Amino acid sequence: MWTFGYRAPMRLTDEEAHQRLVAAREALGDDAGESVHANAALEAARRALVMFQLALVAAMEKVRTPEGER
């Protein structure tokens, strides 16, 4: 059995997870895709990553809306 270089899986804190989501969004950049399909995929990925960031921050802060308000 190989043990060289093995490390146990790491658990990320909320802040570390957020930092990785931010880095992933930054890695995508703002360039448009060459094709309609590539552009649509990039735009969807950018939106999804931002939504994941916001959802994580909301969960971290335990944001709650007042009862009855939508």
Coordinates of C-alpha atoms in Angstrom, one line a residue:
M1 CA 0.0 0.0 0.0
W2 CA 1.3 3.4 -1.0
T3 CA 1.4 5.9 1.9
F4 CA 3.8 8.4 0.4
G5 CA 2.0 11.8 -0.2
Y6 CA -1.3 10.7 1.3
R7 CA -3.1 13.1 3.5
A8 CA -6.5 12.8 5.1
P9 CA -9.3 14.7 3.5
M10 CA -9.5 18.3 4.7
R11 CA -12.6 19.9 6.1
L12 CA -13.0 23.5 5.1
T13 CA -14.3 26.3 7.4
D14 CA -17.1 28.5 6.1
E15 CA -14.6 31.2 5.4
E16 CA -12.3 28.9 3.5
A17 CA -15.2 27.6 1.4
H18 CA -16.2 31.1 0.7
Q19 CA -12.7 32.0 -0.4
R20 CA -12.6 29.1 -2.8
L21 CA -15.9 30.1 -4.3
V22 CA -14.6 33.6 -4.8
A23 CA -11.4 32.2 -6.3
A24 CA -13.4 30.0 -8.7
R25 CA -15.4 33.0 -9.8
E26 CA -12.3 35.0 -10.4
A27 CA -10.7 32.2 -12.3
L28 CA -13.6 32.3 -14.8
G29 CA -12.8 35.9 -15.5
D30 CA -15.2 38.1 -17.5
D31 CA -14.2 37.1 -21.0
A32 CA -17.0 36.1 -23.3
G33 CA -17.2 32.6 -24.9
E34 CA -16.3 32.3 -28.5
S35 CA -19.5 30.4 -29.2
V36 CA -23.1 31.0 -28.0
H37 CA -22.8 27.7 -26.1
A38 CA -19.5 28.6 -24.4
N39 CA -20.8 32.0 -23.5
A40 CA -24.0 30.7 -22.0
A41 CA -22.1 28.1 -19.9
L42 CA -19.7 30.8 -18.6
E43 CA -22.5 33.2 -17.7
A44 CA -24.4 30.4 -15.9
A45 CA -21.3 29.3 -14.0
R46 CA -20.6 32.9 -13.0
R47 CA -24.1 33.5 -11.7
A48 CA -24.2 30.1 -9.9
L49 CA -20.9 30.8 -8.1
V50 CA -22.1 34.2 -7.0
M51 CA -25.3 32.7 -5.7
F52 CA -23.4 30.0 -3.8
Q53 CA -21.3 32.8 -2.3
L54 CA -24.3 34.7 -1.2
A55 CA -26.1 31.7 0.2
L56 CA -23.1 30.7 2.2
V57 CA -22.7 34.2 3.6
A58 CA -26.4 34.3 4.5
A59 CA -26.1 30.9 6.3
M60 CA -23.0 32.2 8.1
E61 CA -24.9 35.2 9.3
K62 CA -28.1 33.3 9.9
V63 CA -30.1 36.0 8.1
R64 CA -33.8 35.8 8.8
T65 CA -36.6 37.8 7.4
P66 CA -39.3 39.1 9.8
E67 CA -42.4 36.9 10.0
G68 CA -45.0 37.7 7.4
E69 CA -42.6 39.5 5.1
R70 CA -41.6 37.9 1.8

